[in-house]
Amino acid sequence: MGPLNGIRVVEFTGIGPTPMTGMLLADLGASVVRIDRPQAAEAMTSGTAGPHMSEGRAVVGLDLKSPEGLDRAREIIGRADVLLEGFRPGVMERLGLGPDSCLELHPRLVYARVTGWGQGGPLAHTAGHDMNYVSVNGALHSIGRADGPPVPPINLLGDFAGGTMFAVTGVLAALLERQDSGRGQVVDAAMMDGSALLMSMVHEDRARGSWSDERGTNYLDTGAPWYDVYECADGGHVSVACIEPQFYAAFLSGIGLDGEDLPEQWDTEGWPRLRERFAEVLRTRGRDEWGAVFEGTDACVMPILSLAEAPDHPHVRARGSLVREGERIVAGPAPRFGRTPGAVTRGLALPDADATLKAWGLEP
């Protein structure tokens, strides 16, 4: 049933990190009701695909600009443990559903707000997307090769790592604190804040003098030749990440360079020579050939698989980390629980909204 079995979440429909937060809470066993526009809810219940990551939750259509819709929303909020919204600051307040109103209605409510910039600050009301949020906190500047531009990490770093994961953390922490205080509170999860916090190790290294602001010159940003990706004979690629000396030794042995006179691993002046030599050798075999060479070793070398190939990797398949559902690839549950395992909500029929509301003690 999942460790959050019995927790009720009302999610106001959104995009990006907010629906993923609702998705993860549902995977963990929470009962989630999504509130959407009436037309959108009707389309989804009729079988039309909804917004990204909107599966697995009962959807209720409400016109929040009408008194009837607002009254119904308040009824649902009054039975929920968590409210989840991802609008710009002030939108929920203008609807009459801001934190003050909802916490007065339901003092035990955990009111989670997911935004790019946060609820306050000069940019709070400014439009943006993942790449913008990681632009101003230094994270995007740090990703890319030397003499090249910053490389957007699709929308993993801002939206989902900086937004969703900190929203989930905040919700769980607030639910835990509520057990003692009996009171809910507001969780302000800003993608800019979360992704800035994820850079903590880089800031530590920078303070110690072991990280440069010059992109692509450091040990984790492709500056080091033993932490990079290399092209193989067939056009495929392998990832090489042998930081520790014993792993580096295993790598050199695997590519047949353990007896060659080479610069020391951490000799930065020798890195260009090492990179040239590694690239030369790794281009002599195909990606999967190198995968076979390093299988079972601690060299920290792996073939880089495409999205289509990844579900067939033996470890991915054994864990169920990715599974095929026809033409679609669906991620498995994470994290795993021994006694109260969660379950994947993707690809399932939408829960019946009337039945869900009835279970919450509300008339359908």
PDB file of N, CA and C in Angstrom, residues 147-241:
ATOM      1  N   ASP A 147      36.082  25.987 -23.080  1.00  0.00           N
ATOM      2  CA  ASP A 147      35.998  26.747 -24.334  1.00  0.00           C
ATOM      3  C   ASP A 147      34.659  26.565 -25.043  1.00  0.00           C
ATOM      4  N   GLY A 148      33.670  26.020 -24.338  1.00  0.00           N
ATOM      5  CA  GLY A 148      32.336  25.872 -24.906  1.00  0.00           C
ATOM      6  C   GLY A 148      31.307  26.536 -24.023  1.00  0.00           C
ATOM      7  N   PRO A 149      30.070  26.655 -24.506  1.00  0.00           N
ATOM      8  CA  PRO A 149      29.021  27.304 -23.716  1.00  0.00           C
ATOM      9  C   PRO A 149      28.494  26.381 -22.635  1.00  0.00           C
ATOM     10  N   PRO A 150      27.778  26.912 -21.648  1.00  0.00           N
ATOM     11  CA  PRO A 150      27.091  26.046 -20.686  1.00  0.00           C
ATOM     12  C   PRO A 150      26.110  25.132 -21.413  1.00  0.00           C
ATOM     13  N   VAL A 151      25.930  23.927 -20.883  1.00  0.00           N
ATOM     14  CA  VAL A 151      25.069  22.925 -21.515  1.00  0.00           C
ATOM     15  C   VAL A 151      23.848  22.677 -20.626  1.00  0.00           C
ATOM     16  N   PRO A 152      22.647  23.023 -21.081  1.00  0.00           N
ATOM     17  CA  PRO A 152      21.448  22.787 -20.258  1.00  0.00           C
ATOM     18  C   PRO A 152      21.274  21.294 -19.959  1.00  0.00           C
ATOM     19  N   PRO A 153      21.119  20.916 -18.689  1.00  0.00           N
ATOM     20  CA  PRO A 153      20.940  19.496 -18.324  1.00  0.00           C
ATOM     21  C   PRO A 153      19.483  19.074 -18.486  1.00  0.00           C
ATOM     22  N   ILE A 154      18.948  19.218 -19.715  1.00  0.00           N
ATOM     23  CA  ILE A 154      17.513  19.150 -20.002  1.00  0.00           C
ATOM     24  C   ILE A 154      16.778  19.844 -18.845  1.00  0.00           C
ATOM     25  N   ASN A 155      15.742  19.254 -18.271  1.00  0.00           N
ATOM     26  CA  ASN A 155      15.099  19.956 -17.146  1.00  0.00           C
ATOM     27  C   ASN A 155      15.209  19.142 -15.859  1.00  0.00           C
ATOM     28  N   LEU A 156      16.291  18.381 -15.741  1.00  0.00           N
ATOM     29  CA  LEU A 156      16.465  17.543 -14.560  1.00  0.00           C
ATOM     30  C   LEU A 156      16.893  18.341 -13.338  1.00  0.00           C
ATOM     31  N   LEU A 157      17.774  19.319 -13.519  1.00  0.00           N
ATOM     32  CA  LEU A 157      18.404  19.967 -12.375  1.00  0.00           C
ATOM     33  C   LEU A 157      17.487  20.966 -11.680  1.00  0.00           C
ATOM     34  N   GLY A 158      16.838  21.843 -12.431  1.00  0.00           N
ATOM     35  CA  GLY A 158      15.963  22.827 -11.817  1.00  0.00           C
ATOM     36  C   GLY A 158      14.597  22.271 -11.475  1.00  0.00           C
ATOM     37  N   ASP A 159      13.883  21.804 -12.477  1.00  0.00           N
ATOM     38  CA  ASP A 159      12.509  21.337 -12.279  1.00  0.00           C
ATOM     39  C   ASP A 159      12.412  20.195 -11.280  1.00  0.00           C
ATOM     40  N   PHE A 160      13.140  19.126 -11.549  1.00  0.00           N
ATOM     41  CA  PHE A 160      12.880  17.893 -10.815  1.00  0.00           C
ATOM     42  C   PHE A 160      13.808  17.667  -9.632  1.00  0.00           C
ATOM     43  N   ALA A 161      15.111  17.919  -9.787  1.00  0.00           N
ATOM     44  CA  ALA A 161      16.018  17.793  -8.637  1.00  0.00           C
ATOM     45  C   ALA A 161      15.827  18.959  -7.678  1.00  0.00           C
ATOM     46  N   GLY A 162      15.798  20.178  -8.214  1.00  0.00           N
ATOM     47  CA  GLY A 162      15.680  21.350  -7.357  1.00  0.00           C
ATOM     48  C   GLY A 162      14.265  21.648  -6.914  1.00  0.00           C
ATOM     49  N   GLY A 163      13.270  21.225  -7.704  1.00  0.00           N
ATOM     50  CA  GLY A 163      11.880  21.504  -7.382  1.00  0.00           C
ATOM     51  C   GLY A 163      11.159  20.338  -6.752  1.00  0.00           C
ATOM     52  N   THR A 164      10.913  19.296  -7.540  1.00  0.00           N
ATOM     53  CA  THR A 164      10.140  18.150  -7.056  1.00  0.00           C
ATOM     54  C   THR A 164      10.734  17.524  -5.807  1.00  0.00           C
ATOM     55  N   MET A 165      12.017  17.238  -5.835  1.00  0.00           N
ATOM     56  CA  MET A 165      12.613  16.489  -4.730  1.00  0.00           C
ATOM     57  C   MET A 165      12.608  17.284  -3.428  1.00  0.00           C
ATOM     58  N   PHE A 166      12.763  18.599  -3.522  1.00  0.00           N
ATOM     59  CA  PHE A 166      12.707  19.407  -2.306  1.00  0.00           C
ATOM     60  C   PHE A 166      11.268  19.624  -1.863  1.00  0.00           C
ATOM     61  N   ALA A 167      10.326  19.634  -2.808  1.00  0.00           N
ATOM     62  CA  ALA A 167       8.917  19.705  -2.415  1.00  0.00           C
ATOM     63  C   ALA A 167       8.514  18.450  -1.659  1.00  0.00           C
ATOM     64  N   VAL A 168       8.901  17.292  -2.174  1.00  0.00           N
ATOM     65  CA  VAL A 168       8.587  16.036  -1.489  1.00  0.00           C
ATOM     66  C   VAL A 168       9.249  15.999  -0.119  1.00  0.00           C
ATOM     67  N   THR A 169      10.513  16.403  -0.046  1.00  0.00           N
ATOM     68  CA  THR A 169      11.211  16.442   1.242  1.00  0.00           C
ATOM     69  C   THR A 169      10.482  17.350   2.225  1.00  0.00           C
ATOM     70  N   GLY A 170      10.072  18.525   1.744  1.00  0.00           N
ATOM     71  CA  GLY A 170       9.374  19.461   2.613  1.00  0.00           C
ATOM     72  C   GLY A 170       8.042  18.928   3.095  1.00  0.00           C
ATOM     73  N   VAL A 171       7.294  18.298   2.199  1.00  0.00           N
ATOM     74  CA  VAL A 171       6.001  17.721   2.582  1.00  0.00           C
ATOM     75  C   VAL A 171       6.189  16.652   3.648  1.00  0.00           C
ATOM     76  N   LEU A 172       7.135  15.748   3.435  1.00  0.00           N
ATOM     77  CA  LEU A 172       7.344  14.664   4.390  1.00  0.00           C
ATOM     78  C   LEU A 172       7.812  15.199   5.745  1.00  0.00           C
ATOM     79  N   ALA A 173       8.704  16.199   5.715  1.00  0.00           N
ATOM     80  CA  ALA A 173       9.179  16.777   6.972  1.00  0.00           C
ATOM     81  C   ALA A 173       8.046  17.478   7.715  1.00  0.00           C
ATOM     82  N   ALA A 174       7.199  18.204   6.984  1.00  0.00           N
ATOM     83  CA  ALA A 174       6.089  18.911   7.626  1.00  0.00           C
ATOM     84  C   ALA A 174       5.062  17.932   8.190  1.00  0.00           C
ATOM     85  N   LEU A 175       4.826  16.823   7.489  1.00  0.00           N
ATOM     86  CA  LEU A 175       3.907  15.809   8.019  1.00  0.00           C
ATOM     87  C   LEU A 175       4.462  15.193   9.301  1.00  0.00           C
ATOM     88  N   LEU A 176       5.772  14.982   9.333  1.00  0.00           N
ATOM     89  CA  LEU A 176       6.392  14.412  10.522  1.00  0.00           C
ATOM     90  C   LEU A 176       6.311  15.389  11.690  1.00  0.00           C
ATOM     91  N   GLU A 177       6.607  16.664  11.439  1.00  0.00           N
ATOM     92  CA  GLU A 177       6.545  17.676  12.507  1.00  0.00           C
ATOM     93  C   GLU A 177       5.130  17.833  13.039  1.00  0.00           C
ATOM     94  N   ARG A 178       4.152  17.675  12.156  1.00  0.00           N
ATOM     95  CA  ARG A 178       2.748  17.824  12.546  1.00  0.00           C
ATOM     96  C   ARG A 178       2.331  16.801  13.594  1.00  0.00           C
ATOM     97  N   GLN A 179       3.002  15.660  13.611  1.00  0.00           N
ATOM     98  CA  GLN A 179       2.655  14.635  14.605  1.00  0.00           C
ATOM     99  C   GLN A 179       2.855  15.153  16.023  1.00  0.00           C
ATOM    100  N   ASP A 180       3.830  16.041  16.221  1.00  0.00           N
ATOM    101  CA  ASP A 180       4.080  16.606  17.554  1.00  0.00           C
ATOM    102  C   ASP A 180       3.301  17.893  17.790  1.00  0.00           C
ATOM    103  N   SER A 181       3.280  18.775  16.799  1.00  0.00           N
ATOM    104  CA  SER A 181       2.673  20.088  17.004  1.00  0.00           C
ATOM    105  C   SER A 181       1.173  20.089  16.763  1.00  0.00           C
ATOM    106  N   GLY A 182       0.696  19.140  15.940  1.00  0.00           N
ATOM    107  CA  GLY A 182      -0.707  19.141  15.559  1.00  0.00           C
ATOM    108  C   GLY A 182      -1.064  20.238  14.578  1.00  0.00           C
ATOM    109  N   ARG A 183      -0.056  20.901  14.029  1.00  0.00           N
ATOM    110  CA  ARG A 183      -0.299  22.028  13.145  1.00  0.00           C
ATOM    111  C   ARG A 183       0.385  21.828  11.798  1.00  0.00           C
ATOM    112  N   GLY A 184      -0.281  22.286  10.750  1.00  0.00           N
ATOM    113  CA  GLY A 184       0.326  22.298   9.431  1.00  0.00           C
ATOM    114  C   GLY A 184       1.174  23.547   9.245  1.00  0.00           C
ATOM    115  N   GLN A 185       1.727  23.684   8.043  1.00  0.00           N
ATOM    116  CA  GLN A 185       2.527  24.872   7.738  1.00  0.00           C
ATOM    117  C   GLN A 185       2.733  24.961   6.240  1.00  0.00           C
ATOM    118  N   VAL A 186       3.313  26.090   5.803  1.00  0.00           N
ATOM    119  CA  VAL A 186       3.585  26.306   4.384  1.00  0.00           C
ATOM    120  C   VAL A 186       4.978  25.775   4.048  1.00  0.00           C
ATOM    121  N   VAL A 187       5.082  25.044   2.940  1.00  0.00           N
ATOM    122  CA  VAL A 187       6.367  24.598   2.397  1.00  0.00           C
ATOM    123  C   VAL A 187       6.615  25.397   1.122  1.00  0.00           C
ATOM    124  N   ASP A 188       7.664  26.206   1.128  1.00  0.00           N
ATOM    125  CA  ASP A 188       8.034  27.047  -0.022  1.00  0.00           C
ATOM    126  C   ASP A 188       9.206  26.367  -0.723  1.00  0.00           C
ATOM    127  N   ALA A 189       8.912  25.604  -1.784  1.00  0.00           N
ATOM    128  CA  ALA A 189       9.948  24.870  -2.520  1.00  0.00           C
ATOM    129  C   ALA A 189      10.245  25.609  -3.815  1.00  0.00           C
ATOM    130  N   ALA A 190      11.385  26.283  -3.860  1.00  0.00           N
ATOM    131  CA  ALA A 190      11.793  27.038  -5.043  1.00  0.00           C
ATOM    132  C   ALA A 190      12.871  26.272  -5.792  1.00  0.00           C
ATOM    133  N   MET A 191      12.706  26.147  -7.090  1.00  0.00           N
ATOM    134  CA  MET A 191      13.678  25.413  -7.897  1.00  0.00           C
ATOM    135  C   MET A 191      15.054  26.062  -7.847  1.00  0.00           C
ATOM    136  N   MET A 192      15.092  27.391  -7.799  1.00  0.00           N
ATOM    137  CA  MET A 192      16.372  28.077  -7.683  1.00  0.00           C
ATOM    138  C   MET A 192      17.062  27.720  -6.372  1.00  0.00           C
ATOM    139  N   ASP A 193      16.308  27.688  -5.270  1.00  0.00           N
ATOM    140  CA  ASP A 193      16.885  27.348  -3.966  1.00  0.00           C
ATOM    141  C   ASP A 193      17.400  25.909  -3.953  1.00  0.00           C
ATOM    142  N   GLY A 194      16.554  24.994  -4.415  1.00  0.00           N
ATOM    143  CA  GLY A 194      16.918  23.580  -4.350  1.00  0.00           C
ATOM    144  C   GLY A 194      18.143  23.261  -5.180  1.00  0.00           C
ATOM    145  N   SER A 195      18.193  23.790  -6.406  1.00  0.00           N
ATOM    146  CA  SER A 195      19.354  23.499  -7.257  1.00  0.00           C
ATOM    147  C   SER A 195      20.603  24.185  -6.731  1.00  0.00           C
ATOM    148  N   ALA A 196      20.449  25.336  -6.049  1.00  0.00           N
ATOM    149  CA  ALA A 196      21.608  25.970  -5.411  1.00  0.00           C
ATOM    150  C   ALA A 196      22.160  25.083  -4.300  1.00  0.00           C
ATOM    151  N   LEU A 197      21.268  24.492  -3.514  1.00  0.00           N
ATOM    152  CA  LEU A 197      21.699  23.615  -2.430  1.00  0.00           C
ATOM    153  C   LEU A 197      22.402  22.366  -2.968  1.00  0.00           C
ATOM    154  N   LEU A 198      21.959  21.892  -4.130  1.00  0.00           N
ATOM    155  CA  LEU A 198      22.598  20.719  -4.728  1.00  0.00           C
ATOM    156  C   LEU A 198      24.045  20.987  -5.140  1.00  0.00           C
ATOM    157  N   MET A 199      24.410  22.253  -5.236  1.00  0.00           N
ATOM    158  CA  MET A 199      25.780  22.621  -5.600  1.00  0.00           C
ATOM    159  C   MET A 199      26.692  22.718  -4.383  1.00  0.00           C
ATOM    160  N   SER A 200      26.246  22.253  -3.229  1.00  0.00           N
ATOM    161  CA  SER A 200      27.005  22.427  -1.988  1.00  0.00           C
ATOM    162  C   SER A 200      28.417  21.865  -2.076  1.00  0.00           C
ATOM    163  N   MET A 201      28.598  20.685  -2.653  1.00  0.00           N
ATOM    164  CA  MET A 201      29.928  20.094  -2.714  1.00  0.00           C
ATOM    165  C   MET A 201      30.848  20.918  -3.598  1.00  0.00           C
ATOM    166  N   VAL A 202      30.302  21.449  -4.688  1.00  0.00           N
ATOM    167  CA  VAL A 202      31.102  22.291  -5.575  1.00  0.00           C
ATOM    168  C   VAL A 202      31.552  23.552  -4.840  1.00  0.00           C
ATOM    169  N   HIS A 203      30.652  24.158  -4.075  1.00  0.00           N
ATOM    170  CA  HIS A 203      31.038  25.348  -3.319  1.00  0.00           C
ATOM    171  C   HIS A 203      32.099  25.017  -2.265  1.00  0.00           C
ATOM    172  N   GLU A 204      32.000  23.837  -1.664  1.00  0.00           N
ATOM    173  CA  GLU A 204      33.045  23.415  -0.717  1.00  0.00           C
ATOM    174  C   GLU A 204      34.388  23.296  -1.415  1.00  0.00           C
ATOM    175  N   ASP A 205      34.397  22.626  -2.565  1.00  0.00           N
ATOM    176  CA  ASP A 205      35.644  22.467  -3.307  1.00  0.00           C
ATOM    177  C   ASP A 205      36.213  23.827  -3.723  1.00  0.00           C
ATOM    178  N   ARG A 206      35.335  24.719  -4.131  1.00  0.00           N
ATOM    179  CA  ARG A 206      35.787  26.052  -4.541  1.00  0.00           C
ATOM    180  C   ARG A 206      36.431  26.793  -3.377  1.00  0.00           C
ATOM    181  N   ALA A 207      35.837  26.672  -2.183  1.00  0.00           N
ATOM    182  CA  ALA A 207      36.400  27.332  -1.005  1.00  0.00           C
ATOM    183  C   ALA A 207      37.749  26.746  -0.630  1.00  0.00           C
ATOM    184  N   ARG A 208      37.946  25.474  -0.941  1.00  0.00           N
ATOM    185  CA  ARG A 208      39.219  24.804  -0.635  1.00  0.00           C
ATOM    186  C   ARG A 208      40.275  25.032  -1.708  1.00  0.00           C
ATOM    187  N   GLY A 209      39.883  25.707  -2.786  1.00  0.00           N
ATOM    188  CA  GLY A 209      40.825  25.954  -3.860  1.00  0.00           C
ATOM    189  C   GLY A 209      40.951  24.813  -4.844  1.00  0.00           C
ATOM    190  N   SER A 210      40.036  23.862  -4.788  1.00  0.00           N
ATOM    191  CA  SER A 210      40.119  22.708  -5.689  1.00  0.00           C
ATOM    192  C   SER A 210      39.030  22.713  -6.758  1.00  0.00           C
ATOM    193  N   TRP A 211      38.397  23.871  -6.955  1.00  0.00           N
ATOM    194  CA  TRP A 211      37.415  24.000  -8.040  1.00  0.00           C
ATOM    195  C   TRP A 211      37.540  25.397  -8.623  1.00  0.00           C
ATOM    196  N   SER A 212      37.617  25.451  -9.939  1.00  0.00           N
ATOM    197  CA  SER A 212      37.763  26.714 -10.644  1.00  0.00           C
ATOM    198  C   SER A 212      36.444  27.121 -11.287  1.00  0.00           C
ATOM    199  N   ASP A 213      36.195  28.431 -11.385  1.00  0.00           N
ATOM    200  CA  ASP A 213      35.021  28.920 -12.097  1.00  0.00           C
ATOM    201  C   ASP A 213      35.154  28.736 -13.605  1.00  0.00           C
ATOM    202  N   GLU A 214      36.351  28.362 -14.053  1.00  0.00           N
ATOM    203  CA  GLU A 214      36.552  28.128 -15.477  1.00  0.00           C
ATOM    204  C   GLU A 214      35.968  26.758 -15.828  1.00  0.00           C
ATOM    205  N   ARG A 215      34.912  26.781 -16.575  1.00  0.00           N
ATOM    206  CA  ARG A 215      34.150  25.570 -16.899  1.00  0.00           C
ATOM    207  C   ARG A 215      35.022  24.561 -17.655  1.00  0.00           C
ATOM    208  N   GLY A 216      34.804  23.282 -17.340  1.00  0.00           N
ATOM    209  CA  GLY A 216      35.478  22.218 -18.067  1.00  0.00           C
ATOM    210  C   GLY A 216      36.933  22.028 -17.707  1.00  0.00           C
ATOM    211  N   THR A 217      37.335  22.515 -16.527  1.00  0.00           N
ATOM    212  CA  THR A 217      38.734  22.364 -16.101  1.00  0.00           C
ATOM    213  C   THR A 217      38.840  21.601 -14.795  1.00  0.00           C
ATOM    214  N   ASN A 218      37.734  21.174 -14.248  1.00  0.00           N
ATOM    215  CA  ASN A 218      37.707  20.559 -12.931  1.00  0.00           C
ATOM    216  C   ASN A 218      37.512  19.036 -13.037  1.00  0.00           C
ATOM    217  N   TYR A 219      37.617  18.379 -11.901  1.00  0.00           N
ATOM    218  CA  TYR A 219      37.646  16.915 -11.938  1.00  0.00           C
ATOM    219  C   TYR A 219      36.300  16.270 -12.201  1.00  0.00           C
ATOM    220  N   LEU A 220      35.190  17.018 -12.067  1.00  0.00           N
ATOM    221  CA  LEU A 220      33.872  16.429 -12.312  1.00  0.00           C
ATOM    222  C   LEU A 220      33.152  17.047 -13.505  1.00  0.00           C
ATOM    223  N   ASP A 221      33.775  17.977 -14.204  1.00  0.00           N
ATOM    224  CA  ASP A 221      33.074  18.680 -15.293  1.00  0.00           C
ATOM    225  C   ASP A 221      33.722  18.447 -16.649  1.00  0.00           C
ATOM    226  N   THR A 222      34.328  17.300 -16.837  1.00  0.00           N
ATOM    227  CA  THR A 222      35.043  16.854 -18.048  1.00  0.00           C
ATOM    228  C   THR A 222      36.451  17.430 -18.131  1.00  0.00           C
ATOM    229  N   GLY A 223      36.908  18.177 -17.103  1.00  0.00           N
ATOM    230  CA  GLY A 223      38.281  18.638 -17.123  1.00  0.00           C
ATOM    231  C   GLY A 223      39.271  17.494 -16.971  1.00  0.00           C
ATOM    232  N   ALA A 224      38.938  16.546 -16.093  1.00  0.00           N
ATOM    233  CA  ALA A 224      39.811  15.397 -15.870  1.00  0.00           C
ATOM    234  C   ALA A 224      39.568  14.349 -16.956  1.00  0.00           C
ATOM    235  N   PRO A 225      40.604  13.815 -17.559  1.00  0.00           N
ATOM    236  CA  PRO A 225      40.423  12.817 -18.632  1.00  0.00           C
ATOM    237  C   PRO A 225      39.852  11.497 -18.129  1.00  0.00           C
ATOM    238  N   TRP A 226      39.966  11.249 -16.836  1.00  0.00           N
ATOM    239  CA  TRP A 226      39.445  10.004 -16.280  1.00  0.00           C
ATOM    240  C   TRP A 226      38.039  10.188 -15.708  1.00  0.00           C
ATOM    241  N   TYR A 227      37.393  11.343 -16.030  1.00  0.00           N
ATOM    242  CA  TYR A 227      35.985  11.558 -15.686  1.00  0.00           C
ATOM    243  C   TYR A 227      35.342  12.246 -16.889  1.00  0.00           C
ATOM    244  N   ASP A 228      35.037  11.444 -17.893  1.00  0.00           N
ATOM    245  CA  ASP A 228      34.554  12.005 -19.148  1.00  0.00           C
ATOM    246  C   ASP A 228      33.882  10.906 -19.958  1.00  0.00           C
ATOM    247  N   VAL A 229      33.380  11.266 -21.119  1.00  0.00           N
ATOM    248  CA  VAL A 229      32.799  10.285 -22.040  1.00  0.00           C
ATOM    249  C   VAL A 229      33.690  10.210 -23.275  1.00  0.00           C
ATOM    250  N   TYR A 230      33.762   9.024 -23.843  1.00  0.00           N
ATOM    251  CA  TYR A 230      34.637   8.795 -24.996  1.00  0.00           C
ATOM    252  C   TYR A 230      33.891   8.057 -26.094  1.00  0.00           C
ATOM    253  N   GLU A 231      34.220   8.431 -27.325  1.00  0.00           N
ATOM    254  CA  GLU A 231      33.623   7.768 -28.486  1.00  0.00           C
ATOM    255  C   GLU A 231      34.351   6.470 -28.773  1.00  0.00           C
ATOM    256  N   CYS A 232      33.569   5.484 -29.197  1.00  0.00           N
ATOM    257  CA  CYS A 232      34.125   4.164 -29.510  1.00  0.00           C
ATOM    258  C   CYS A 232      34.147   3.948 -31.023  1.00  0.00           C
ATOM    259  N   ALA A 233      34.648   2.805 -31.449  1.00  0.00           N
ATOM    260  CA  ALA A 233      34.838   2.541 -32.875  1.00  0.00           C
ATOM    261  C   ALA A 233      33.534   2.564 -33.650  1.00  0.00           C
ATOM    262  N   ASP A 234      32.439   2.188 -33.009  1.00  0.00           N
ATOM    263  CA  ASP A 234      31.148   2.113 -33.700  1.00  0.00           C
ATOM    264  C   ASP A 234      30.319   3.385 -33.572  1.00  0.00           C
ATOM    265  N   GLY A 235      30.883   4.435 -33.029  1.00  0.00           N
ATOM    266  CA  GLY A 235      30.143   5.677 -32.853  1.00  0.00           C
ATOM    267  C   GLY A 235      29.409   5.762 -31.533  1.00  0.00           C
ATOM    268  N   GLY A 236      29.374   4.655 -30.774  1.00  0.00           N
ATOM    269  CA  GLY A 236      28.802   4.687 -29.442  1.00  0.00           C
ATOM    270  C   GLY A 236      29.770   5.324 -28.463  1.00  0.00           C
ATOM    271  N   HIS A 237      29.352   5.430 -27.222  1.00  0.00           N
ATOM    272  CA  HIS A 237      30.175   6.092 -26.211  1.00  0.00           C
ATOM    273  C   HIS A 237      30.201   5.285 -24.921  1.00  0.00           C
ATOM    274  N   VAL A 238      31.258   5.483 -24.155  1.00  0.00           N
ATOM    275  CA  VAL A 238      31.354   4.929 -22.810  1.00  0.00           C
ATOM    276  C   VAL A 238      31.608   6.067 -21.836  1.00  0.00           C
ATOM    277  N   SER A 239      31.152   5.881 -20.601  1.00  0.00           N
ATOM    278  CA  SER A 239      31.464   6.835 -19.538  1.00  0.00           C
ATOM    279  C   SER A 239      32.610   6.275 -18.708  1.00  0.00           C
ATOM    280  N   VAL A 240      33.578   7.131 -18.422  1.00  0.00           N
ATOM    281  CA  VAL A 240      34.749   6.761 -17.617  1.00  0.00           C
ATOM    282  C   VAL A 240      34.737   7.654 -16.386  1.00  0.00           C
ATOM    283  N   ALA A 241      34.685   7.052 -15.195  1.00  0.00           N
ATOM    284  CA  ALA A 241      34.571   7.828 -13.956  1.00  0.00           C
ATOM    285  C   ALA A 241      35.416   7.209 -12.854  1.00  0.00           C
TER     286      ALA A 241
END
